[in-house]
CSV table of C-alpha atoms in Angstrom, one decimal:
chain,number,residue,atom,x,y,z
A,969,GLY,CA,-165.4,97.6,-74.0
A,970,ILE,CA,-163.9,98.2,-77.3
A,971,ASN,CA,-163.4,94.4,-78.1
A,972,GLY,CA,-165.9,92.9,-76.5
A,973,MET,CA,-169.3,91.8,-77.7
A,974,SER,CA,-171.5,95.0,-78.7
A,975,PHE,CA,-174.7,95.5,-80.5
A,976,TYR,CA,-177.0,98.2,-81.9
A,977,GLN,CA,-180.3,98.4,-80.0
A,978,LYS,CA,-183.4,100.5,-81.4
A,979,ASN,CA,-186.3,99.1,-79.4
A,980,VAL,CA,-186.7,99.4,-76.1
A,981,GLU,CA,-190.1,98.4,-75.4
A,982,GLY,CA,-190.2,96.5,-72.0
A,983,LYS,CA,-186.4,97.5,-71.3
A,984,VAL,CA,-186.2,100.9,-69.7
A,985,PRO,CA,-187.8,102.4,-66.9
A,986,ASP,CA,-191.4,104.1,-66.6
A,987,TRP,CA,-189.6,107.3,-66.7
A,988,ALA,CA,-187.6,107.1,-69.8
A,989,GLU,CA,-189.5,109.0,-72.4
A,990,THR,CA,-190.1,106.7,-76.0
A,991,PHE,CA,-191.0,107.4,-79.1
A,992,GLU,CA,-193.5,105.1,-81.5
A,993,GLU,CA,-192.9,104.5,-85.3
A,994,PHE,CA,-193.7,102.0,-87.5
A,995,SER,CA,-190.6,99.9,-88.7
A,996,GLU,CA,-191.4,98.7,-92.5
A,997,SER,CA,-188.3,96.8,-92.4
A,998,THR,CA,-189.5,94.9,-89.2
A,999,ASN,CA,-193.4,95.0,-90.1
A,1000,GLU,CA,-193.7,96.0,-86.2
A,1001,ASN,CA,-193.9,98.9,-84.1
A,1002,VAL,CA,-190.5,100.0,-82.6
A,1003,TYR,CA,-190.2,102.1,-79.1
A,1004,TYR,CA,-187.4,104.5,-79.5
A,1005,PHE,CA,-185.6,105.6,-76.5
A,1006,VAL,CA,-185.8,109.6,-76.3
A,1007,CYS,CA,-182.8,111.2,-75.0
A,1008,LYS,CA,-183.7,114.7,-73.8
A,1009,ASP,CA,-181.7,115.5,-70.4
A,1010,GLU,CA,-179.2,114.9,-68.3
A,1011,ALA,CA,-180.8,111.8,-67.1
A,1012,SER,CA,-181.6,110.0,-69.7
A,1013,LEU,CA,-177.9,110.4,-71.5
A,1014,VAL,CA,-176.3,109.1,-67.8
A,1015,TYR,CA,-179.2,106.2,-68.0
A,1016,MET,CA,-177.7,105.2,-71.4
A,1017,ALA,CA,-174.2,105.8,-70.0
A,1018,ASN,CA,-174.8,103.4,-66.9
A,1019,LEU,CA,-176.2,100.8,-69.8
A,1020,GLY,CA,-172.8,100.7,-71.2
A,1021,CYS,CA,-173.7,102.6,-74.5
A,1022,ILE,CA,-170.9,103.8,-76.0
A,1023,GLU,CA,-172.1,105.4,-79.0
A,1024,MET,CA,-175.0,107.6,-79.2
A,1025,ASN,CA,-176.9,107.4,-82.8
A,1026,PRO,CA,-180.0,109.5,-83.0
A,1027,TRP,CA,-181.9,110.2,-86.1
A,1028,HIS,CA,-181.3,113.4,-87.7
A,1029,SER,CA,-185.1,114.9,-86.6
A,1030,THR,CA,-186.4,115.3,-83.4
A,1031,ILE,CA,-189.5,113.7,-82.1
A,1032,ARG,CA,-191.2,117.2,-82.6
A,1033,LYS,CA,-190.8,117.0,-86.4
A,1034,PRO,CA,-189.8,113.8,-87.1
A,1035,ASP,CA,-190.4,113.8,-90.6
A,1036,ASN,CA,-188.4,116.9,-90.9
A,1037,PRO,CA,-184.6,117.2,-90.2
A,1038,ASP,CA,-182.7,119.3,-88.6
A,1039,TYR,CA,-179.8,119.1,-91.2
A,1040,CYS,CA,-178.7,117.9,-94.3
A,1041,LEU,CA,-175.9,115.4,-94.1
A,1042,ILE,CA,-172.8,114.1,-96.0
A,1043,ASP,CA,-171.0,111.5,-95.0
A,1044,LEU,CA,-167.3,111.4,-96.2
A,1045,ASP,CA,-166.5,107.7,-95.9
A,1046,PRO,CA,-163.1,106.2,-97.0
A,1047,HIS,CA,-162.5,102.9,-98.7
A,1048,GLU,CA,-158.6,101.9,-98.8
A,1049,ILE,CA,-157.5,105.4,-99.0
A,1050,GLY,CA,-155.5,107.9,-96.8
A,1051,PHE,CA,-157.5,110.0,-94.7
A,1052,ASP,CA,-155.7,113.1,-97.0
A,1053,LYS,CA,-158.1,112.3,-99.7
A,1054,VAL,CA,-161.2,112.6,-96.8
A,1055,ILE,CA,-160.0,116.0,-96.0
A,1056,GLU,CA,-159.4,117.0,-99.8
A,1057,THR,CA,-163.1,115.8,-100.7
A,1058,ALA,CA,-164.1,117.8,-97.8
A,1059,GLN,CA,-162.6,121.3,-99.0
A,1060,ALA,CA,-163.9,120.4,-102.5
A,1061,VAL,CA,-167.2,120.3,-100.8
A,1062,LYS,CA,-166.8,123.0,-98.8
A,1063,GLY,CA,-165.9,125.0,-101.8
A,1064,VAL,CA,-169.1,124.0,-104.0
A,1065,LEU,CA,-170.7,124.9,-100.8
A,1066,ASP,CA,-169.3,128.1,-100.7
A,1067,GLN,CA,-170.3,129.3,-104.1
A,1068,LEU,CA,-174.3,128.6,-103.3
A,1069,LYS,CA,-173.5,130.2,-100.2
A,1070,ILE,CA,-174.7,127.7,-98.2
A,1071,PRO,CA,-173.5,127.8,-94.5
A,1072,SER,CA,-172.0,124.2,-93.3
A,1073,TRP,CA,-170.2,122.5,-90.1
A,1074,CYS,CA,-167.5,119.5,-90.3
A,1075,LYS,CA,-167.1,117.2,-87.3
A,1076,THR,CA,-165.0,113.9,-87.5
A,1077,SER,CA,-166.9,110.9,-87.4
A,1078,GLY,CA,-164.5,109.4,-84.4
A,1079,ALA,CA,-163.7,106.5,-86.6
A,1080,THR,CA,-162.5,107.2,-90.3
A,1081,GLY,CA,-164.6,109.5,-91.9
A,1082,LEU,CA,-165.5,113.6,-91.7
A,1083,HIS,CA,-169.5,114.8,-91.7
A,1084,ILE,CA,-170.2,117.6,-93.3
A,1085,CYS,CA,-174.1,119.0,-91.8
A,1086,ILE,CA,-175.9,121.6,-93.7
A,1087,PRO,CA,-178.5,123.3,-91.1
A,1088,LEU,CA,-182.3,122.9,-92.5
A,1089,GLY,CA,-184.3,124.1,-89.7
A,1090,ALA,CA,-186.6,121.3,-89.8
A,1091,LYS,CA,-188.3,123.2,-93.0
A,1092,TYR,CA,-187.9,120.3,-95.4
A,1093,ASN,CA,-188.4,116.5,-95.5
A,1094,TYR,CA,-186.2,113.7,-95.7
A,1095,ASP,CA,-186.8,113.6,-99.6
A,1096,GLN,CA,-185.7,117.2,-100.0
A,1097,SER,CA,-182.8,116.5,-97.9
A,1098,ARG,CA,-181.7,114.0,-99.8
A,1099,GLN,CA,-182.2,115.4,-103.2
A,1100,LEU,CA,-180.0,118.6,-102.0
A,1101,ALA,CA,-177.5,115.8,-100.7
A,1102,GLU,CA,-177.1,113.5,-103.9
A,1103,LEU,CA,-176.9,116.8,-106.0
A,1104,LEU,CA,-174.2,118.8,-103.9
A,1105,VAL,CA,-172.1,115.4,-103.8
A,1106,ASN,CA,-172.5,115.0,-107.9
A,1107,ILE,CA,-171.2,118.3,-108.5
A,1108,VAL,CA,-168.0,117.3,-106.3
A,1109,HIS,CA,-167.9,114.0,-108.0
A,1110,HIS,CA,-167.6,115.5,-111.2
A,1111,GLU,CA,-164.8,118.0,-109.6
A,1112,ILE,CA,-162.6,115.3,-108.1
A,1113,PRO,CA,-163.6,111.8,-109.7
A,1114,ALA,CA,-160.2,110.4,-109.3
A,1115,ILE,CA,-160.3,110.4,-105.6
A,1116,THR,CA,-164.3,109.6,-104.7
A,1117,SER,CA,-167.4,107.8,-105.7
A,1118,VAL,CA,-170.9,107.6,-105.8
A,1119,GLU,CA,-171.3,104.2,-105.9
A,1120,ARG,CA,-172.9,102.3,-102.8
A,1121,SER,CA,-171.3,99.2,-103.4
A,1122,PRO,CA,-168.1,98.7,-101.8
A,1123,SER,CA,-166.9,96.6,-104.4
A,1124,LYS,CA,-167.2,99.7,-106.6
A,1125,ARG,CA,-165.6,102.4,-105.0
A,1126,ARG,CA,-162.6,100.5,-103.8
A,1127,ARG,CA,-159.8,103.2,-103.3
A,1128,LYS,CA,-162.5,105.9,-103.1
A,1129,VAL,CA,-164.0,108.4,-100.9
A,1130,TYR,CA,-167.3,107.6,-101.0
A,1131,LEU,CA,-169.7,110.8,-101.0
A,1132,ASP,CA,-172.9,109.3,-99.4
A,1133,PHE,CA,-175.8,111.1,-99.5
A,1134,LEU,CA,-177.9,108.2,-98.6
A,1135,GLN,CA,-177.9,108.6,-94.8
A,1136,ASN,CA,-180.7,111.5,-95.3
A,1137,ARG,CA,-184.0,109.2,-94.4
A,1138,LYS,CA,-186.0,108.6,-91.9
A,1139,GLY,CA,-184.5,106.5,-89.3
A,1140,GLN,CA,-180.9,106.5,-90.3
A,1141,THR,CA,-178.6,107.3,-87.6
A,1142,ILE,CA,-175.3,108.5,-87.1
A,1143,ALA,CA,-172.8,108.6,-84.4
A,1144,CYS,CA,-173.7,112.2,-82.9
A,1145,VAL,CA,-171.3,115.5,-82.4
A,1146,TYR,CA,-169.7,114.8,-79.2
A,1147,SER,CA,-170.5,110.6,-79.4
A,1148,ALA,CA,-167.7,108.6,-77.8
A,1149,ARG,CA,-166.4,105.7,-80.4
A,1150,PRO,CA,-165.3,102.4,-79.7
A,1151,LYS,CA,-162.3,103.0,-81.4
A,1152,PRO,CA,-158.7,102.4,-80.2
A,1153,GLY,CA,-157.8,106.0,-78.0
A,1154,ALA,CA,-161.7,106.1,-76.9
A,1155,THR,CA,-162.1,109.0,-79.9
A,1156,VAL,CA,-165.0,111.5,-80.1
A,1157,SER,CA,-167.0,112.6,-82.9
A,1158,THR,CA,-166.1,116.8,-82.5
A,1159,PRO,CA,-167.0,119.3,-84.1
A,1160,LEU,CA,-164.3,120.9,-86.4
A,1161,PHE,CA,-163.8,125.0,-87.5
A,1162,TRP,CA,-162.9,124.9,-91.3
A,1163,GLU,CA,-159.5,126.0,-91.0
A,1164,GLU,CA,-158.9,123.0,-89.2
A,1165,VAL,CA,-159.6,120.9,-91.9
A,1166,LYS,CA,-156.7,120.9,-93.5
A,1167,LYS,CA,-153.1,118.4,-93.7
A,1168,GLY,CA,-152.4,117.1,-90.4
A,1169,LEU,CA,-156.2,116.6,-89.3
A,1170,SER,CA,-156.6,113.3,-87.8
A,1171,PRO,CA,-159.9,111.9,-86.1
A,1172,GLN,CA,-157.3,110.4,-83.5
A,1173,ASN,CA,-156.6,114.2,-82.0
A,1174,PHE,CA,-159.8,114.2,-80.5
A,1175,THR,CA,-160.3,112.0,-77.7
A,1176,ILE,CA,-162.5,111.7,-74.3
A,1177,LYS,CA,-159.1,112.4,-72.5
A,1178,ASN,CA,-159.2,116.1,-74.4
A,1179,LEU,CA,-162.5,116.9,-75.6
A,1180,PHE,CA,-163.6,118.8,-72.7
A,1181,ALA,CA,-160.5,121.3,-72.2
A,1182,ARG,CA,-161.5,122.1,-76.1
A,1183,LEU,CA,-165.3,122.7,-75.2
A,1184,LYS,CA,-164.2,124.9,-72.6
A,1185,ALA,CA,-161.8,127.1,-74.5
A,1186,GLU,CA,-164.2,126.5,-77.9
A,1187,GLY,CA,-167.7,126.4,-77.0
A,1188,ASP,CA,-170.2,124.5,-78.5
A,1189,ILE,CA,-169.2,125.4,-82.1
A,1190,PHE,CA,-172.2,123.4,-83.7
A,1191,LYS,CA,-174.8,124.7,-82.3
A,1192,PRO,CA,-175.7,126.4,-85.6
A,1193,VAL,CA,-176.3,123.3,-86.9
A,1194,TYR,CA,-179.6,123.4,-84.8
A,1195,GLU,CA,-180.4,126.8,-85.2
A,1196,LYS,CA,-181.2,129.1,-88.4
A,1197,GLY,CA,-181.8,126.6,-91.5
A,1198,ILE,CA,-181.3,127.2,-95.4
A,1199,ASP,CA,-183.8,128.5,-97.8
A,1200,LEU,CA,-183.7,126.0,-99.7
A,1201,LYS,CA,-185.7,127.1,-102.4
A,1202,LYS,CA,-183.1,130.3,-102.9
């Protein structure tokens, strides 16, 4: 539950049934091979739910092209600052992307921030994705330095929205689209139309109780993130 004991589990070696697919990857931090659970169908999704997994935190790439992310991520993470400033920052990011004719999709994190995703079509590596995000966030920070920061240390970004580009690394995970979060109200990481990213928006508006009605009405508006990627050289 939300207030109970919880942990993040990455290595599932010997912990899942034989039918479950796993992906083996060497971990430099632990100096051993890690066996990641591969969620690829309804059965594996239901299996995780039955384990009591609240959040789903996948990589940005698939087992087909593990070194090539499907999208570049800009994570807007507020620190001691109101969500209205997160909205303002997201709008600034969108403005820069529009000038560069780069398509993007925004979703709530389900917690306190917003995630902006740029489709890459698994054509580029993680270093290229990170460099793109770093360039973009520095432009945004230059435009609105009063409310944003590119400093990783929390003590150096108090009362700022952290423009996190370092999430674009192999093995990094975020709560995926439509993932529930262990937060009051059972919030869900929900994709947004850019017209919705304005004053009055709140991550608490999207929960496990109302998400299905939204999906039925709007469909999967996040789907294009996994389709044609941008031309990075262009």
